[in-house]
Structures are given as C-alpha cells and as structure tokens.
C-alpha cells in the first residue's frame, strides 16, 4: 500500500511540473541562491524545476513556502538567534509540548507555533526561549515580558493618533480611551509576539482596564520623550493599525474592552495578567 501511495504522489508531481511552453516534463534541481534579508547576505538552499529545452523555471506553492522558511532559518542562524528547527529539537529533547514551553515563558502557544514555523523572534524573546529551554521559567505576567517604559507608552499612543487621525492623549481626561487602546496593543502584542509593547501593568477598574496607578503616570506620559524609546517594529505597527481600524471611534474600544471576560472576571482593582492575552475575544 505504502509503495503504491508513493508512486501516486510521484506521478502527480511529475504531471504538475510540465513546462508551460509545452516541452513536457521539467527537471527538478537543487541549488543555492544568494539573497539579502534584513541587510544580511544569505545562501539559501532551494529546490525548483527547470525545463531542459527552454530553461523556464518554476516552483510549486510548497516550494515557495519552504523558501520563505529557509530564509528565516538561514537569517536566524546568521544573526545568532535560535532557528525554528533548533527550537523544535530542543523542545522535543526536553519532552515539552508547545503549550508547556509557552507556559514556562509566559507567552501564548501561538507564539511558539509561529517561531517554530518561521517567524523571527526578537532578541529578548530569543533570550527567554534559551532560558526556558535550559529549564528555567522566565517572563513576567504583570509587564508582559518587557521592562516598563513611559517613553514607549507615549510612542505607542502617538502611533495610534497618527493612524486614527485624532488626539487620544489629552490632559486631564484620565486616559479613559487612551488606556484601552494601549491595553489592546500590549495584550495583542503579548499574544502574537510574546512580549507587550510598553511593559505596562493594567488593573481592572469599574470603567474598564486601566494603567495601574494611572493617576501618578498621566503627567509623566504627557511629558515623556518618545524619541528616546525603542522604535516600533513593523509587526507592532501592524497590530496598532489593526486595532485602530477595528475601533475607529472611542466608544468602540470602550465597549469592546467591557465585553472582555478577562476584565469582567477580575475583582475591582486587581491586576489583569498578560497570561490572559490568549482569551481576548474582540481583537
Ligand atoms: Zn520548456
């Protein structure tokens, strides 16, 4: 049975890889392609098909996907980040499920799946991965695995303002709406990238999730110098754009936050942990 199945797959592949110019079967070839990715020169092993008659080249959808993965692997190797393959191997050596590794690091299982599948982890997440794979628990459920930064809060809010086209950072408004945009940005970044954007801690207050001790922070946020913050990564900007698009009006982000179970179930004033980020329902 097994041999027959193999034969069938082979036949299907062969018929699919006919030259589009009508020269019949194309030949599979392995080679190395030089490419530049994020400023680093890489040699990528590739497998594609070429026609021995006219020289036209083609790759299957599978090959295109594996090419992207190969670039990610080669890049991570070159800049000394754990590759997806290395993460999988180390995790299996420890007999850990993706979920168990996620728990050790205080990240969502989606992050582990992405890093193993080809998404490139940040330097700090690479560090956390290495600690977790060395048997240590790491991560901070109050700050979402990032040091608290006032300038970054301002940077994120400014980014929201530029996407939304309006001011959300106002004096004396208690950040009623700004805090909810910020909360979603931090929580979604934790869920999808493994770390929050600002390191802020949030409390469940009657009018929704709010920066812990926000009264003491408002002036410092308004006066912070956002140019001293670590610039936003493109993944972070995309998350902010997504949230802003979903909640184009203040009332929308307010109502959405009030529908979140992770806020509702906390006692008044209790910290909403980042480990709840996987349970968000509105973004
Ligand atoms: Zn041809």
PDB file of C-alpha atoms in Angstrom, residues 32-243:
ATOM      1  CA  UNK A  32      21.943  27.615  -3.624  1.00  0.00           C
ATOM      2  CA  UNK A  33      20.580  31.093  -4.069  1.00  0.00           C
ATOM      3  CA  UNK A  34      22.249  34.182  -2.708  1.00  0.00           C
ATOM      4  CA  UNK A  35      19.876  36.659  -1.177  1.00  0.00           C
ATOM      5  CA  UNK A  36      19.936  39.658   1.146  1.00  0.00           C
ATOM      6  CA  UNK A  37      17.456  39.682   4.020  1.00  0.00           C
ATOM      7  CA  UNK A  38      17.253  42.479   6.608  1.00  0.00           C
ATOM      8  CA  UNK A  39      20.683  43.582   5.477  1.00  0.00           C
ATOM      9  CA  UNK A  40      22.337  40.170   5.897  1.00  0.00           C
ATOM     10  CA  UNK A  41      23.775  38.153   2.983  1.00  0.00           C
ATOM     11  CA  UNK A  42      22.444  34.605   2.988  1.00  0.00           C
ATOM     12  CA  UNK A  43      22.919  31.406   0.980  1.00  0.00           C
ATOM     13  CA  UNK A  44      19.586  29.642   0.721  1.00  0.00           C
ATOM     14  CA  UNK A  45      19.269  26.014  -0.396  1.00  0.00           C
ATOM     15  CA  UNK A  46      16.454  25.871  -2.949  1.00  0.00           C
ATOM     16  CA  UNK A  47      14.766  23.164  -4.969  1.00  0.00           C
ATOM     17  CA  UNK A  48      12.859  24.077  -8.069  1.00  0.00           C
ATOM     18  CA  UNK A  49      12.103  22.885 -11.568  1.00  0.00           C
ATOM     19  CA  UNK A  50      13.519  23.973 -14.886  1.00  0.00           C
ATOM     20  CA  UNK A  51      12.752  22.965 -18.432  1.00  0.00           C
ATOM     21  CA  UNK A  52      15.761  21.299 -20.153  1.00  0.00           C
ATOM     22  CA  UNK A  53      14.550  22.686 -23.521  1.00  0.00           C
ATOM     23  CA  UNK A  54      13.695  26.362 -22.927  1.00  0.00           C
ATOM     24  CA  UNK A  55      15.113  26.898 -19.439  1.00  0.00           C
ATOM     25  CA  UNK A  56      11.919  28.275 -17.874  1.00  0.00           C
ATOM     26  CA  UNK A  57      11.933  27.843 -14.084  1.00  0.00           C
ATOM     27  CA  UNK A  58       9.059  27.089 -11.761  1.00  0.00           C
ATOM     28  CA  UNK A  59       8.474  26.339  -8.109  1.00  0.00           C
ATOM     29  CA  UNK A  60       5.446  24.708  -6.527  1.00  0.00           C
ATOM     30  CA  UNK A  61       3.442  26.504  -3.859  1.00  0.00           C
ATOM     31  CA  UNK A  62       5.063  24.183  -1.327  1.00  0.00           C
ATOM     32  CA  UNK A  63       8.474  25.223  -2.516  1.00  0.00           C
ATOM     33  CA  UNK A  64       7.647  28.924  -2.237  1.00  0.00           C
ATOM     34  CA  UNK A  65       6.541  28.441   1.376  1.00  0.00           C
ATOM     35  CA  UNK A  66       9.606  26.385   2.189  1.00  0.00           C
ATOM     36  CA  UNK A  67      11.792  29.053   0.572  1.00  0.00           C
ATOM     37  CA  UNK A  68      10.420  31.651   2.995  1.00  0.00           C
ATOM     38  CA  UNK A  69      11.078  29.292   5.852  1.00  0.00           C
ATOM     39  CA  UNK A  70      14.589  28.590   4.571  1.00  0.00           C
ATOM     40  CA  UNK A  71      15.320  32.343   4.508  1.00  0.00           C
ATOM     41  CA  UNK A  72      14.071  32.688   8.080  1.00  0.00           C
ATOM     42  CA  UNK A  73      16.217  29.726   9.206  1.00  0.00           C
ATOM     43  CA  UNK A  74      19.351  30.979   7.450  1.00  0.00           C
ATOM     44  CA  UNK A  75      18.835  34.501   8.756  1.00  0.00           C
ATOM     45  CA  UNK A  76      18.371  33.349  12.341  1.00  0.00           C
ATOM     46  CA  UNK A  77      21.458  31.181  12.104  1.00  0.00           C
ATOM     47  CA  UNK A  78      23.473  34.118  10.732  1.00  0.00           C
ATOM     48  CA  UNK A  79      22.467  36.564  13.468  1.00  0.00           C
ATOM     49  CA  UNK A  80      22.705  34.018  16.264  1.00  0.00           C
ATOM     50  CA  UNK A  81      19.029  33.548  17.020  1.00  0.00           C
ATOM     51  CA  UNK A  82      17.604  30.079  17.607  1.00  0.00           C
ATOM     52  CA  UNK A  83      16.234  28.676  14.341  1.00  0.00           C
ATOM     53  CA  UNK A  84      12.768  27.106  14.156  1.00  0.00           C
ATOM     54  CA  UNK A  85      14.393  23.710  13.800  1.00  0.00           C
ATOM     55  CA  UNK A  86      16.572  24.293  16.853  1.00  0.00           C
ATOM     56  CA  UNK A  87      13.575  25.340  18.924  1.00  0.00           C
ATOM     57  CA  UNK A  88      11.626  22.214  17.923  1.00  0.00           C
ATOM     58  CA  UNK A  89      14.599  19.929  18.585  1.00  0.00           C
ATOM     59  CA  UNK A  90      15.403  21.428  21.983  1.00  0.00           C
ATOM     60  CA  UNK A  91      11.757  21.343  22.996  1.00  0.00           C
ATOM     61  CA  UNK A  92      11.387  17.690  21.995  1.00  0.00           C
ATOM     62  CA  UNK A  93      14.605  16.758  23.792  1.00  0.00           C
ATOM     63  CA  UNK A  94      13.010  18.128  26.961  1.00  0.00           C
ATOM     64  CA  UNK A  95       9.795  16.309  26.153  1.00  0.00           C
ATOM     65  CA  UNK A  96       7.857  19.575  26.302  1.00  0.00           C
ATOM     66  CA  UNK A  97       4.682  20.268  24.370  1.00  0.00           C
ATOM     67  CA  UNK A  98       4.351  23.646  22.648  1.00  0.00           C
ATOM     68  CA  UNK A  99       1.870  24.543  25.365  1.00  0.00           C
ATOM     69  CA  UNK A 100       4.249  23.605  28.181  1.00  0.00           C
ATOM     70  CA  UNK A 101       7.046  25.681  26.662  1.00  0.00           C
ATOM     71  CA  UNK A 102       4.611  28.596  26.269  1.00  0.00           C
ATOM     72  CA  UNK A 103       3.699  28.324  29.964  1.00  0.00           C
ATOM     73  CA  UNK A 104       7.349  28.330  31.002  1.00  0.00           C
ATOM     74  CA  UNK A 105       7.879  31.555  29.092  1.00  0.00           C
ATOM     75  CA  UNK A 106       4.576  33.215  29.922  1.00  0.00           C
ATOM     76  CA  UNK A 107       3.702  33.576  26.255  1.00  0.00           C
ATOM     77  CA  UNK A 108       0.797  32.214  24.222  1.00  0.00           C
ATOM     78  CA  UNK A 109       1.091  28.899  22.393  1.00  0.00           C
ATOM     79  CA  UNK A 110       0.570  30.850  19.135  1.00  0.00           C
ATOM     80  CA  UNK A 111       3.966  32.497  19.634  1.00  0.00           C
ATOM     81  CA  UNK A 112       5.715  29.131  19.965  1.00  0.00           C
ATOM     82  CA  UNK A 113       3.963  27.876  16.823  1.00  0.00           C
ATOM     83  CA  UNK A 114       4.992  30.990  14.881  1.00  0.00           C
ATOM     84  CA  UNK A 115       8.639  30.852  15.951  1.00  0.00           C
ATOM     85  CA  UNK A 116       8.886  27.165  15.118  1.00  0.00           C
ATOM     86  CA  UNK A 117       7.104  27.805  11.816  1.00  0.00           C
ATOM     87  CA  UNK A 118       9.359  30.609  10.592  1.00  0.00           C
ATOM     88  CA  UNK A 119       8.507  33.895  12.291  1.00  0.00           C
ATOM     89  CA  UNK A 120      11.645  35.560  13.604  1.00  0.00           C
ATOM     90  CA  UNK A 121      11.677  36.168  17.352  1.00  0.00           C
ATOM     91  CA  UNK A 122      13.029  39.377  18.898  1.00  0.00           C
ATOM     92  CA  UNK A 123      16.373  39.307  20.707  1.00  0.00           C
ATOM     93  CA  UNK A 124      14.686  39.456  24.105  1.00  0.00           C
ATOM     94  CA  UNK A 125      12.320  36.618  23.191  1.00  0.00           C
ATOM     95  CA  UNK A 126      15.292  34.619  21.952  1.00  0.00           C
ATOM     96  CA  UNK A 127      16.871  35.107  25.355  1.00  0.00           C
ATOM     97  CA  UNK A 128      13.655  33.985  27.062  1.00  0.00           C
ATOM     98  CA  UNK A 129      13.492  30.937  24.758  1.00  0.00           C
ATOM     99  CA  UNK A 130      17.027  29.944  25.687  1.00  0.00           C
ATOM    100  CA  UNK A 131      16.266  30.295  29.401  1.00  0.00           C
ATOM    101  CA  UNK A 132      13.087  28.250  29.092  1.00  0.00           C
ATOM    102  CA  UNK A 133      14.837  25.555  27.064  1.00  0.00           C
ATOM    103  CA  UNK A 134      17.543  25.469  29.742  1.00  0.00           C
ATOM    104  CA  UNK A 135      14.827  24.596  32.228  1.00  0.00           C
ATOM    105  CA  UNK A 136      14.211  27.978  33.797  1.00  0.00           C
ATOM    106  CA  UNK A 137      10.897  29.702  33.952  1.00  0.00           C
ATOM    107  CA  UNK A 138      11.007  33.254  32.760  1.00  0.00           C
ATOM    108  CA  UNK A 139       8.664  36.039  31.862  1.00  0.00           C
ATOM    109  CA  UNK A 140       6.680  38.490  33.852  1.00  0.00           C
ATOM    110  CA  UNK A 141       2.941  38.237  33.819  1.00  0.00           C
ATOM    111  CA  UNK A 142       2.469  41.808  35.088  1.00  0.00           C
ATOM    112  CA  UNK A 143       4.614  43.555  32.479  1.00  0.00           C
ATOM    113  CA  UNK A 144       4.211  41.120  29.592  1.00  0.00           C
ATOM    114  CA  UNK A 145       7.926  40.285  29.414  1.00  0.00           C
ATOM    115  CA  UNK A 146       9.131  43.812  28.703  1.00  0.00           C
ATOM    116  CA  UNK A 147      10.596  46.458  31.014  1.00  0.00           C
ATOM    117  CA  UNK A 148       8.136  49.253  31.746  1.00  0.00           C
ATOM    118  CA  UNK A 149       8.813  52.332  29.597  1.00  0.00           C
ATOM    119  CA  UNK A 150       6.989  55.663  29.790  1.00  0.00           C
ATOM    120  CA  UNK A 151       8.503  56.956  26.514  1.00  0.00           C
ATOM    121  CA  UNK A 152       7.239  53.815  24.778  1.00  0.00           C
ATOM    122  CA  UNK A 153       3.720  54.394  26.107  1.00  0.00           C
ATOM    123  CA  UNK A 154       3.836  57.815  24.510  1.00  0.00           C
ATOM    124  CA  UNK A 155       5.290  56.386  21.291  1.00  0.00           C
ATOM    125  CA  UNK A 156       2.502  53.790  21.022  1.00  0.00           C
ATOM    126  CA  UNK A 157      -0.197  56.373  21.752  1.00  0.00           C
ATOM    127  CA  UNK A 158       1.309  58.758  19.163  1.00  0.00           C
ATOM    128  CA  UNK A 159       1.213  55.916  16.634  1.00  0.00           C
ATOM    129  CA  UNK A 160      -2.469  55.352  17.432  1.00  0.00           C
ATOM    130  CA  UNK A 161      -3.087  59.070  16.994  1.00  0.00           C
ATOM    131  CA  UNK A 162      -1.459  59.090  13.578  1.00  0.00           C
ATOM    132  CA  UNK A 163      -3.480  56.079  12.387  1.00  0.00           C
ATOM    133  CA  UNK A 164      -6.747  57.264  13.940  1.00  0.00           C
ATOM    134  CA  UNK A 165      -6.207  60.847  12.827  1.00  0.00           C
ATOM    135  CA  UNK A 166      -7.240  62.340  16.166  1.00  0.00           C
ATOM    136  CA  UNK A 167      -5.898  63.134  19.617  1.00  0.00           C
ATOM    137  CA  UNK A 168      -6.339  60.444  22.231  1.00  0.00           C
ATOM    138  CA  UNK A 169      -3.641  61.702  24.583  1.00  0.00           C
ATOM    139  CA  UNK A 170      -5.253  64.606  26.398  1.00  0.00           C
ATOM    140  CA  UNK A 171      -4.516  66.367  29.628  1.00  0.00           C
ATOM    141  CA  UNK A 172      -6.955  65.707  32.468  1.00  0.00           C
ATOM    142  CA  UNK A 173      -9.109  63.117  30.731  1.00  0.00           C
ATOM    143  CA  UNK A 174      -7.869  60.203  32.878  1.00  0.00           C
ATOM    144  CA  UNK A 175      -6.889  58.323  29.699  1.00  0.00           C
ATOM    145  CA  UNK A 176     -10.321  56.750  29.621  1.00  0.00           C
ATOM    146  CA  UNK A 177      -9.972  55.767  25.953  1.00  0.00           C
ATOM    147  CA  UNK A 178      -6.200  56.005  25.502  1.00  0.00           C
ATOM    148  CA  UNK A 179      -5.673  53.369  28.187  1.00  0.00           C
ATOM    149  CA  UNK A 180      -7.939  50.937  26.368  1.00  0.00           C
ATOM    150  CA  UNK A 181      -6.160  51.371  23.037  1.00  0.00           C
ATOM    151  CA  UNK A 182      -2.910  50.888  24.906  1.00  0.00           C
ATOM    152  CA  UNK A 183      -4.207  47.814  26.734  1.00  0.00           C
ATOM    153  CA  UNK A 184      -5.237  46.162  23.488  1.00  0.00           C
ATOM    154  CA  UNK A 185      -1.874  46.984  21.893  1.00  0.00           C
ATOM    155  CA  UNK A 186       0.019  45.477  24.824  1.00  0.00           C
ATOM    156  CA  UNK A 187      -2.176  42.398  25.146  1.00  0.00           C
ATOM    157  CA  UNK A 188      -2.330  41.608  21.430  1.00  0.00           C
ATOM    158  CA  UNK A 189       1.449  42.086  21.115  1.00  0.00           C
ATOM    159  CA  UNK A 190       1.923  39.690  24.026  1.00  0.00           C
ATOM    160  CA  UNK A 191      -0.409  37.179  22.424  1.00  0.00           C
ATOM    161  CA  UNK A 192       1.191  37.360  18.994  1.00  0.00           C
ATOM    162  CA  UNK A 193       4.803  38.428  19.522  1.00  0.00           C
ATOM    163  CA  UNK A 194       5.396  37.091  23.032  1.00  0.00           C
ATOM    164  CA  UNK A 195       6.012  40.464  24.652  1.00  0.00           C
ATOM    165  CA  UNK A 196       3.985  43.574  25.363  1.00  0.00           C
ATOM    166  CA  UNK A 197       4.807  46.906  23.702  1.00  0.00           C
ATOM    167  CA  UNK A 198       5.218  49.098  26.773  1.00  0.00           C
ATOM    168  CA  UNK A 199       5.677  46.852  29.832  1.00  0.00           C
ATOM    169  CA  UNK A 200       2.634  48.481  31.432  1.00  0.00           C
ATOM    170  CA  UNK A 201       0.643  46.777  34.176  1.00  0.00           C
ATOM    171  CA  UNK A 202      -3.154  47.017  33.971  1.00  0.00           C
ATOM    172  CA  UNK A 203      -5.787  46.945  36.674  1.00  0.00           C
ATOM    173  CA  UNK A 204      -9.445  46.020  36.277  1.00  0.00           C
ATOM    174  CA  UNK A 205     -11.341  49.177  37.207  1.00  0.00           C
ATOM    175  CA  UNK A 206     -15.120  49.701  37.035  1.00  0.00           C
ATOM    176  CA  UNK A 207     -14.794  51.702  33.787  1.00  0.00           C
ATOM    177  CA  UNK A 208     -12.576  49.102  32.134  1.00  0.00           C
ATOM    178  CA  UNK A 209      -8.908  48.051  32.023  1.00  0.00           C
ATOM    179  CA  UNK A 210      -6.689  50.936  33.078  1.00  0.00           C
ATOM    180  CA  UNK A 211      -2.981  51.544  33.618  1.00  0.00           C
ATOM    181  CA  UNK A 212      -2.163  50.571  37.175  1.00  0.00           C
ATOM    182  CA  UNK A 213      -1.644  53.795  39.197  1.00  0.00           C
ATOM    183  CA  UNK A 214      -2.652  55.829  36.161  1.00  0.00           C
ATOM    184  CA  UNK A 215      -3.188  58.993  38.208  1.00  0.00           C
ATOM    185  CA  UNK A 216       0.518  59.075  39.042  1.00  0.00           C
ATOM    186  CA  UNK A 217       1.511  58.338  35.447  1.00  0.00           C
ATOM    187  CA  UNK A 218      -0.509  60.720  33.299  1.00  0.00           C
ATOM    188  CA  UNK A 219       1.768  63.757  33.623  1.00  0.00           C
ATOM    189  CA  UNK A 220       4.886  61.635  33.149  1.00  0.00           C
ATOM    190  CA  UNK A 221       3.423  60.124  29.993  1.00  0.00           C
ATOM    191  CA  UNK A 222       2.477  63.554  28.613  1.00  0.00           C
ATOM    192  CA  UNK A 223       5.987  64.835  29.356  1.00  0.00           C
ATOM    193  CA  UNK A 224       7.860  61.724  28.169  1.00  0.00           C
ATOM    194  CA  UNK A 225      10.264  61.968  25.223  1.00  0.00           C
ATOM    195  CA  UNK A 226       9.047  59.321  22.793  1.00  0.00           C
ATOM    196  CA  UNK A 227      12.185  59.686  20.658  1.00  0.00           C
ATOM    197  CA  UNK A 228      14.163  58.015  23.462  1.00  0.00           C
ATOM    198  CA  UNK A 229      12.013  54.861  23.214  1.00  0.00           C
ATOM    199  CA  UNK A 230      12.953  51.802  21.200  1.00  0.00           C
ATOM    200  CA  UNK A 231      11.340  52.363  17.762  1.00  0.00           C
ATOM    201  CA  UNK A 232       8.250  50.303  16.939  1.00  0.00           C
ATOM    202  CA  UNK A 233       8.876  47.114  14.973  1.00  0.00           C
ATOM    203  CA  UNK A 234       6.835  46.657  11.796  1.00  0.00           C
ATOM    204  CA  UNK A 235       4.871  43.841  13.480  1.00  0.00           C
ATOM    205  CA  UNK A 236       3.989  46.226  16.299  1.00  0.00           C
ATOM    206  CA  UNK A 237       2.851  48.913  13.867  1.00  0.00           C
ATOM    207  CA  UNK A 238       0.662  46.369  12.116  1.00  0.00           C
ATOM    208  CA  UNK A 239      -1.000  45.414  15.400  1.00  0.00           C
ATOM    209  CA  UNK A 240      -1.671  49.072  16.207  1.00  0.00           C
ATOM    210  CA  UNK A 241      -3.144  49.626  12.736  1.00  0.00           C
ATOM    211  CA  UNK A 242      -5.387  46.579  13.130  1.00  0.00           C
ATOM    212  CA  UNK A 243      -6.706  47.757  16.496  1.00  0.00           C
TER     213      UNK A 243
END
